[in-house]
Amino acid sequence: DTAVSQTPKYLVTQMGNDKSIKCEQNLGHDTMYWYKQDSKKFLKIMFSYNNKELIINETVPNRFSPKSPDKAHLNLHINSLELGDSAVYFCASSPTENEKLFFGSGTQLSVL
Amino acid sequence: RKEVEQDPGPFNVPEGATVAFNCTYSNSASQSFFWYRQDCRKEPKLLMSVYSSGNEDGRFTAQLNRASQYISLLIRDSKLSDSATYLCVVNKGDSWGKLQFGAGTQVVVTP
């Protein structure tokens, strides 16, 4: 059983399209996150949700919209994709804030 | 100054040798510290938490120096499988849930 699962693993799309990445955790954690890892390998937090409530919203373009239907799911929807959005997106969860993170296997997004 | 800084490496280490590297952080209010390991094209995985008194997990030893604001990781008797990027993670201290990642230190263990 995968603890944090995200789909799809690879996403190749054209500029201007809208796409979604799904994430689910079966660890019973209260907190979920989206991280972006760019070509320089730097992991940067985008969003954090605690029990379905948005806690952290870093300076991310509003084309990115997270949605948490319940505390086990945190999806990421991206509108009007741009070339600069190409990166690996990791979903993660933790029992509470500032605790160790459990990551999904990542979604490699390529915008052409 | 970056909030969390690491020497990117690579540290080329012969199998069986010891390697150590540091990570500096800028926020003196930080309370939580971790080392993660990331293999190429894979997700980061927790290696160990770092406690004030220092802690050891098998061949891995982590230390915290609050006065100089750095944490360290030492790997003894390096194995080929230790080749990876090691990410330093520090909480921001004053912000809820904000764990800050360093850019990573690459370690390459050679036969």
mmCIF file of C-alpha atoms in Angstrom:
data_model
loop_
_atom_site.group_PDB
_atom_site.id
_atom_site.type_symbol
_atom_site.label_atom_id
_atom_site.label_comp_id
_atom_site.label_asym_id
_atom_site.label_seq_id
_atom_site.Cartn_x
_atom_site.Cartn_y
_atom_site.Cartn_z
ATOM 1 C CA ASP A 1 0.000 0.000 0.000
ATOM 2 C CA THR A 2 1.480 3.325 -1.074
ATOM 3 C CA ALA A 3 1.300 5.853 1.762
ATOM 4 C CA VAL A 4 1.199 8.998 -0.405
ATOM 5 C CA SER A 5 0.156 8.437 -3.981
ATOM 6 C CA GLN A 6 -0.053 10.989 -6.712
ATOM 7 C CA THR A 7 -1.167 10.727 -10.313
ATOM 8 C CA PRO A 8 -0.182 11.010 -13.038
ATOM 9 C CA LYS A 9 3.526 10.234 -12.822
ATOM 10 C CA TYR A 10 4.219 12.004 -16.108
ATOM 11 C CA LEU A 11 2.268 14.819 -17.700
ATOM 12 C CA VAL A 12 3.186 16.254 -21.079
ATOM 13 C CA THR A 13 0.990 19.030 -22.369
ATOM 14 C CA GLN A 14 0.857 22.112 -24.534
ATOM 15 C CA MET A 15 1.164 25.670 -23.356
ATOM 16 C CA GLY A 16 -2.187 27.177 -22.452
ATOM 17 C CA ASN A 17 -3.829 23.920 -21.407
ATOM 18 C CA ASP A 18 -5.394 23.235 -18.014
ATOM 19 C CA LYS A 19 -4.304 20.148 -16.075
ATOM 20 C CA SER A 20 -4.771 18.543 -12.669
ATOM 21 C CA ILE A 21 -2.579 16.405 -10.443
ATOM 22 C CA LYS A 22 -4.208 14.257 -7.782
ATOM 23 C CA CYS A 23 -2.808 13.264 -4.409
ATOM 24 C CA GLU A 24 -4.068 10.916 -1.742
ATOM 25 C CA GLN A 25 -2.571 9.810 1.562
ATOM 26 C CA ASN A 26 -3.675 6.856 3.656
ATOM 27 C CA LEU A 27 -1.553 7.687 6.702
ATOM 28 C CA GLY A 28 -4.271 9.541 8.568
ATOM 29 C CA HIS A 29 -2.175 12.713 8.551
ATOM 30 C CA ASP A 30 -3.756 16.111 9.143
ATOM 31 C CA THR A 31 -1.430 18.132 6.939
ATOM 32 C CA MET A 32 -0.780 17.912 3.223
ATOM 33 C CA TYR A 33 1.501 19.907 0.949
ATOM 34 C CA TRP A 34 2.443 20.613 -2.618
ATOM 35 C CA TYR A 35 6.109 21.193 -3.422
ATOM 36 C CA LYS A 36 7.730 22.158 -6.698
ATOM 37 C CA GLN A 37 11.230 20.992 -7.643
ATOM 38 C CA ASP A 38 12.689 22.883 -10.564
ATOM 39 C CA SER A 39 15.598 22.041 -12.845
ATOM 40 C CA LYS A 40 18.047 23.294 -10.218
ATOM 41 C CA LYS A 41 16.673 20.622 -7.871
ATOM 42 C CA PHE A 42 15.496 23.188 -5.354
ATOM 43 C CA LEU A 43 12.363 22.030 -3.478
ATOM 44 C CA LYS A 44 10.004 24.883 -2.765
ATOM 45 C CA ILE A 45 6.731 24.745 -0.893
ATOM 46 C CA MET A 46 3.677 25.929 -2.777
ATOM 47 C CA PHE A 47 0.726 25.149 -0.539
ATOM 48 C CA SER A 48 -0.065 23.539 2.774
ATOM 49 C CA TYR A 49 -3.441 22.359 4.025
ATOM 50 C CA ASN A 50 -4.342 21.305 7.532
ATOM 51 C CA ASN A 51 -7.558 19.343 7.830
ATOM 52 C CA LYS A 52 -8.852 20.725 4.520
ATOM 53 C CA GLU A 53 -7.998 24.306 5.493
ATOM 54 C CA LEU A 54 -5.432 26.299 3.516
ATOM 55 C CA ILE A 55 -2.552 27.220 5.821
ATOM 56 C CA ILE A 56 0.301 28.207 3.542
ATOM 57 C CA ASN A 57 0.010 29.823 0.160
ATOM 58 C CA GLU A 58 3.429 30.870 -1.022
ATOM 59 C CA THR A 59 3.889 33.367 -3.821
ATOM 60 C CA VAL A 60 2.435 31.080 -6.408
ATOM 61 C CA PRO A 61 0.577 32.435 -9.476
ATOM 62 C CA ASN A 62 -3.173 32.202 -9.054
ATOM 63 C CA ARG A 63 -3.229 29.900 -12.083
ATOM 64 C CA PHE A 64 -2.410 27.254 -9.465
ATOM 65 C CA SER A 65 -5.385 26.266 -7.367
ATOM 66 C CA PRO A 66 -5.261 23.534 -4.728
ATOM 67 C CA LYS A 67 -8.390 21.725 -3.669
ATOM 68 C CA SER A 68 -8.824 19.541 -0.622
ATOM 69 C CA PRO A 69 -12.149 17.671 -0.637
ATOM 70 C CA ASP A 70 -11.159 15.882 2.577
ATOM 71 C CA LYS A 71 -8.049 15.628 4.706
ATOM 72 C CA ALA A 72 -6.796 12.588 2.796
ATOM 73 C CA HIS A 73 -6.794 14.334 -0.585
ATOM 74 C CA LEU A 74 -5.091 17.409 -1.948
ATOM 75 C CA ASN A 75 -5.345 18.012 -5.667
ATOM 76 C CA LEU A 76 -3.566 20.656 -7.706
ATOM 77 C CA HIS A 77 -5.196 22.289 -10.677
ATOM 78 C CA ILE A 78 -3.149 24.436 -13.030
ATOM 79 C CA ASN A 79 -4.748 26.776 -15.562
ATOM 80 C CA SER A 80 -3.147 28.224 -18.681
ATOM 81 C CA LEU A 81 0.061 26.259 -18.386
ATOM 82 C CA GLU A 82 3.306 28.066 -19.192
ATOM 83 C CA LEU A 83 6.735 26.797 -20.184
ATOM 84 C CA GLY A 84 8.097 27.838 -16.792
ATOM 85 C CA ASP A 85 5.677 25.494 -15.044
ATOM 86 C CA SER A 86 7.756 22.528 -16.226
ATOM 87 C CA ALA A 87 9.082 20.865 -13.085
ATOM 88 C CA VAL A 88 8.530 17.921 -10.787
ATOM 89 C CA TYR A 89 5.620 18.430 -8.411
ATOM 90 C CA PHE A 90 5.639 16.500 -5.154
ATOM 91 C CA CYS A 91 2.729 15.967 -2.861
ATOM 92 C CA ALA A 92 3.564 15.310 0.793
ATOM 93 C CA SER A 93 1.856 14.775 4.112
ATOM 94 C CA SER A 94 2.819 14.994 7.769
ATOM 95 C CA PRO A 95 1.029 14.193 11.038
ATOM 96 C CA THR A 96 0.965 17.884 11.970
ATOM 97 C CA GLU A 97 2.921 20.956 10.963
ATOM 98 C CA ASN A 98 6.715 20.980 11.185
ATOM 99 C CA GLU A 99 6.868 17.241 11.471
ATOM 100 C CA LYS A 100 8.586 14.834 9.145
ATOM 101 C CA LEU A 101 7.216 14.742 5.644
ATOM 102 C CA PHE A 102 6.175 11.731 3.622
ATOM 103 C CA PHE A 103 6.374 12.377 -0.101
ATOM 104 C CA GLY A 104 4.557 10.996 -3.076
ATOM 105 C CA SER A 105 6.659 9.776 -5.984
ATOM 106 C CA GLY A 106 6.285 13.010 -7.907
ATOM 107 C CA THR A 107 4.676 14.196 -11.137
ATOM 108 C CA GLN A 108 7.022 15.230 -13.921
ATOM 109 C CA LEU A 109 5.230 18.032 -15.746
ATOM 110 C CA SER A 110 6.549 19.045 -19.164
ATOM 111 C CA VAL A 111 4.950 21.994 -20.905
ATOM 112 C CA LEU A 112 5.744 22.213 -24.608
ATOM 113 C CA ARG B 1 21.894 35.013 2.606
ATOM 114 C CA LYS B 2 19.771 31.971 1.780
ATOM 115 C CA GLU B 3 17.661 30.622 4.618
ATOM 116 C CA VAL B 4 19.148 27.145 4.325
ATOM 117 C CA GLU B 5 22.504 26.692 2.630
ATOM 118 C CA GLN B 6 24.358 23.562 1.663
ATOM 119 C CA ASP B 7 27.539 22.822 -0.230
ATOM 120 C CA PRO B 8 26.201 21.279 -3.456
ATOM 121 C CA GLY B 9 29.218 18.965 -3.820
ATOM 122 C CA PRO B 10 29.653 16.481 -5.290
ATOM 123 C CA PHE B 11 31.552 14.802 -2.508
ATOM 124 C CA ASN B 12 33.369 11.885 -4.109
ATOM 125 C CA VAL B 13 33.946 9.279 -1.433
ATOM 126 C CA PRO B 14 35.748 5.929 -1.711
ATOM 127 C CA GLU B 15 33.712 2.999 -0.486
ATOM 128 C CA GLY B 16 34.357 2.439 3.212
ATOM 129 C CA ALA B 17 35.474 6.011 3.884
ATOM 130 C CA THR B 18 33.818 8.646 6.055
ATOM 131 C CA VAL B 19 32.196 11.767 4.684
ATOM 132 C CA ALA B 20 30.733 14.724 6.528
ATOM 133 C CA PHE B 21 29.040 17.886 5.422
ATOM 134 C CA ASN B 22 27.186 20.786 6.964
ATOM 135 C CA CYS B 23 24.100 22.846 6.436
ATOM 136 C CA THR B 24 23.741 26.398 7.730
ATOM 137 C CA TYR B 25 20.450 28.080 8.548
ATOM 138 C CA SER B 26 19.673 31.739 9.054
ATOM 139 C CA ASN B 27 16.685 31.731 11.421
ATOM 140 C CA SER B 28 17.801 31.445 15.033
ATOM 141 C CA ALA B 29 14.211 30.609 16.040
ATOM 142 C CA SER B 30 14.223 27.364 14.061
ATOM 143 C CA GLN B 31 13.311 24.372 16.194
ATOM 144 C CA SER B 32 12.981 21.374 13.903
ATOM 145 C CA PHE B 33 15.806 19.936 11.811
ATOM 146 C CA PHE B 34 15.916 16.976 9.480
ATOM 147 C CA TRP B 35 18.093 15.258 6.932
ATOM 148 C CA TYR B 36 16.381 13.812 3.885
ATOM 149 C CA ARG B 37 17.852 11.685 1.164
ATOM 150 C CA GLN B 38 16.852 12.017 -2.479
ATOM 151 C CA ASP B 39 17.879 9.567 -5.157
ATOM 152 C CA CYS B 40 17.926 10.654 -8.783
ATOM 153 C CA ARG B 41 14.393 11.129 -10.137
ATOM 154 C CA LYS B 42 12.843 9.927 -6.884
ATOM 155 C CA GLU B 43 11.012 11.534 -4.001
ATOM 156 C CA PRO B 44 12.863 12.764 -0.901
ATOM 157 C CA LYS B 45 12.787 10.338 2.010
ATOM 158 C CA LEU B 46 13.433 11.113 5.636
ATOM 159 C CA LEU B 47 16.860 9.928 6.720
ATOM 160 C CA MET B 48 16.804 11.200 10.275
ATOM 161 C CA SER B 49 15.634 13.964 12.542
ATOM 162 C CA VAL B 50 18.320 16.023 14.235
ATOM 163 C CA TYR B 51 18.117 16.463 17.990
ATOM 164 C CA SER B 52 19.832 19.037 20.165
ATOM 165 C CA SER B 53 22.109 16.493 21.778
ATOM 166 C CA GLY B 54 23.065 14.926 18.469
ATOM 167 C CA ASN B 55 21.896 11.510 17.386
ATOM 168 C CA GLU B 56 23.091 8.447 15.598
ATOM 169 C CA ASP B 57 21.342 5.937 13.386
ATOM 170 C CA GLY B 58 23.649 3.128 12.373
ATOM 171 C CA ARG B 59 26.400 4.612 10.209
ATOM 172 C CA PHE B 60 24.787 8.052 10.189
ATOM 173 C CA THR B 61 25.419 10.719 12.818
ATOM 174 C CA ALA B 62 23.662 14.072 12.910
ATOM 175 C CA GLN B 63 24.716 17.048 15.000
ATOM 176 C CA LEU B 64 23.164 20.413 15.738
ATOM 177 C CA ASN B 65 25.190 23.503 16.592
ATOM 178 C CA ARG B 66 22.762 26.215 17.631
ATOM 179 C CA ALA B 67 25.429 28.783 18.439
ATOM 180 C CA SER B 68 26.810 28.684 14.907
ATOM 181 C CA GLN B 69 23.461 27.765 13.356
ATOM 182 C CA TYR B 70 24.381 24.681 11.449
ATOM 183 C CA ILE B 71 23.587 20.999 11.360
ATOM 184 C CA SER B 72 25.894 18.297 10.128
ATOM 185 C CA LEU B 73 25.647 14.785 8.773
ATOM 186 C CA LEU B 74 28.428 12.232 8.984
ATOM 187 C CA ILE B 75 28.366 8.945 7.127
ATOM 188 C CA ARG B 76 30.779 6.266 8.271
ATOM 189 C CA ASP B 77 31.874 3.211 6.278
ATOM 190 C CA SER B 78 30.262 4.564 3.108
ATOM 191 C CA LYS B 79 28.418 2.129 0.884
ATOM 192 C CA LEU B 80 27.763 2.443 -2.831
ATOM 193 C CA SER B 81 24.081 2.680 -1.963
ATOM 194 C CA ASP B 82 24.752 5.877 0.021
ATOM 195 C CA SER B 83 25.205 7.735 -3.279
ATOM 196 C CA ALA B 84 22.399 10.283 -3.294
ATOM 197 C CA THR B 85 21.616 13.936 -2.666
ATOM 198 C CA TYR B 86 21.213 14.803 1.002
ATOM 199 C CA LEU B 87 18.732 17.558 1.747
ATOM 200 C CA CYS B 88 18.844 19.646 4.874
ATOM 201 C CA VAL B 89 15.418 20.704 6.143
ATOM 202 C CA VAL B 90 14.769 23.352 8.766
ATOM 203 C CA ASN B 91 11.528 24.824 10.023
ATOM 204 C CA LYS B 92 11.196 28.575 9.795
ATOM 205 C CA GLY B 93 10.566 28.960 13.487
ATOM 206 C CA ASP B 94 7.949 31.632 13.328
ATOM 207 C CA SER B 95 5.706 30.301 10.592
ATOM 208 C CA TRP B 96 3.232 27.516 10.820
ATOM 209 C CA GLY B 97 4.198 24.457 8.872
ATOM 210 C CA LYS B 98 6.985 26.000 6.875
ATOM 211 C CA LEU B 99 9.801 23.572 6.397
ATOM 212 C CA GLN B 100 12.602 25.067 4.353
ATOM 213 C CA PHE B 101 14.684 22.790 2.148
ATOM 214 C CA GLY B 102 18.297 23.284 1.251
ATOM 215 C CA ALA B 103 19.332 22.657 -2.341
ATOM 216 C CA GLY B 104 21.101 19.455 -1.340
ATOM 217 C CA THR B 105 24.591 18.004 -1.111
ATOM 218 C CA GLN B 106 25.433 15.340 -3.641
ATOM 219 C CA VAL B 107 27.445 12.367 -2.416
ATOM 220 C CA VAL B 108 28.989 9.905 -4.846
ATOM 221 C CA VAL B 109 30.488 6.763 -3.347
ATOM 222 C CA THR B 110 32.964 5.074 -5.657
ATOM 223 C CA PRO B 111 34.215 1.467 -5.604
#
